[in-house]
Amino acid sequence: MSGPSTYEPKSGFTRWLDDRLPIIRLGWDSFVDFPTPRNLNYWWTFGGILAVFLMIQIITGIILAMHYVPHESMAFESVERIRRDVNFGWMIQSMHANGAAFFFVAVYLHMFRGLYYGSYKAPREILWILGVVIYLLMMATAFMGYVLPWGQMSYWGAMVITNLIGALPFVGDAIREWLWGGFSVGQSTLNRFFSLHYLLPFVIAGVVGLHIWALHVPGNGNPVGLDVRKGDSGKKDTLPFHPYYTVKDGFAIIVYLMVFATFVFFMPNVLGHADNFIEANPLSTPAHIVPEWYFLPFYAILRAVTFDIGPIDAKLGGVLAMFGAIAILFVLPWLDTSKVRSMRYRPLTRWFFIFFVLACLGLGLCGAKNPDDLVFVMGQDAEGHEVGFKYLWLGQLLTVYYFAYFVVVLPLMGIIEKPKERPASIEAAVLGTDKS
Ligand code: HEM
């Protein structure tokens, strides 16, 4: 918590409580009188939106678990029963399934905000790393949750992803069987995925607690990336969290919930895959196995490695590249060598960042396509088949750029780029009074 506490208990009870468990003081100092930079824009509202969605997922999930049956022969039907027969089951199920997608939209915007404004830089490295841990936990939770309805894509998605573990040398097969609880994806897998899918959101909630703690020690970053000044002038750089940011966050949360409601009530299945409305059948593989949209960029990176690299065969190479794409985020604070946090003042790196966002979107597209599909046609071969530029090649190019952004662009730009002039303080940036 930055700065001394300003809480003053008013009644006899709150004074008594404050001496024993200063929980109201903690709430007051963290969410009422917390000094918050006065220039935060709407990109800073996604943390609050994420907290709301974590709660929505936990509450709707607990209700779903009251009616869901984690059994190979009943899981699919139990979800159908929830949608048709349980009171408001259609709404709760739709909120949970669409909520996962909205959770990921918010987390990606929150992360790209962090990348653009250099929120991962000192003194917020731990805050960022805790965020990456949350992101990994979210991916594990979403992956296991998708298996539970036991549709075709649930089953075959689980099969493809767990089989990747088999690519690890020596221990791969043993770990895969240990995960499955048998010799294939089956009843034991479904049961343990259900158990872990219920557990992990509470672990996420715990890590979010640490995340907010790590946020409240240095305080929020801000769009110009300057520190709040020390002493009395610092007061001119900040506003109390309440009412200024409770209202701003509240407004953003309501707008986001309105878009969410449009999906829940008017197009509940539009984000789902048609194959997942068919019950899992181990004897019939779907034509194209694709993960949920929020995993697509990583799926493209996995498939981009089609060649052996020395002793590492293509499959293991793909798995390492996929995990590497996330692991690299852990060391990001030390890869970016620039002293300037915000991209607003980094004219060249800003362009690289824009291309990085486009590369992530492009990778998502490549993940959704068949690698042999053509981005554009260049002609026909002797047998009359169309030839052209394959999605596989686009995915490979973008994978190279993804990694180059972290290991070449950010380390190098910090050294060679000349940043633009920054305002003297947060106050000056808001009032536009000082350019020096
Ligand atoms: C359940 C998921 C998450 C929740 C509830 C959450 C919550 C929050 C909240 C409330 C804030 C302060 C308001 C704001 O800046 O938007 C924040 C800031 C931050 N979060 Fe998260 N977060 C989550 C996931 C993540 C992830 C996945 C990352 C990065 C990988 C991340 C990185 C950060 C950083 C760097 C800040 C500081 C930004 C700044 O002040 O400049 N968070 N988070």
Coordinates of N, CA and C in Angstrom, one line a residue, residues 372-381 384-391 393:
D372 N -2.1 -26.4 -45.1 CA -1.9 -26.4 -46.6 C -2.8 -25.5 -47.3
D373 N -3.8 -24.9 -46.6 CA -4.7 -23.9 -47.3 C -3.8 -22.8 -47.8
L374 N -4.3 -22.1 -48.8 CA -3.5 -21.0 -49.4 C -4.0 -19.6 -49.0
V375 N -3.0 -18.8 -48.6 CA -3.3 -17.4 -48.2 C -3.7 -16.7 -49.5
F376 N -2.9 -16.9 -50.6 CA -3.2 -16.4 -51.9 C -2.7 -17.3 -53.0
V377 N -3.5 -17.4 -54.1 CA -3.2 -18.3 -55.1 C -2.2 -17.7 -56.1
M378 N -1.2 -18.4 -56.6 CA -0.2 -17.8 -57.5 C -0.3 -18.5 -58.9
G379 N -1.0 -19.6 -59.0 CA -1.2 -20.2 -60.3 C -1.6 -21.7 -60.1
Q380 N -1.3 -22.5 -61.1 CA -1.7 -23.9 -61.1 C -0.5 -24.8 -61.4
D381 N -0.5 -26.0 -60.8 CA 0.6 -26.9 -61.2 C 0.2 -27.7 -62.4
G384 N -3.1 -29.2 -62.6 CA -4.3 -28.3 -62.4 C -4.6 -27.9 -61.0
H385 N -3.8 -28.3 -60.0 CA -4.0 -27.9 -58.6 C -3.5 -26.5 -58.4
E386 N -4.3 -25.8 -57.6 CA -3.8 -24.4 -57.3 C -2.6 -24.4 -56.4
V387 N -1.6 -23.5 -56.7 CA -0.5 -23.4 -55.9 C -0.4 -22.0 -55.4
G388 N 0.3 -21.7 -54.3 CA 0.4 -20.4 -53.8 C 1.0 -20.4 -52.5
F389 N 0.8 -19.3 -51.7 CA 1.5 -19.1 -50.4 C 0.6 -19.7 -49.3
K390 N 1.2 -20.7 -48.6 CA 0.5 -21.5 -47.7 C 0.4 -20.9 -46.3
Y391 N -0.7 -21.2 -45.6 CA -0.9 -20.7 -44.2 C 0.3 -21.2 -43.4
W393 N 3.4 -21.4 -44.2 CA 4.5 -20.5 -44.3 C 4.3 -19.2 -43.6

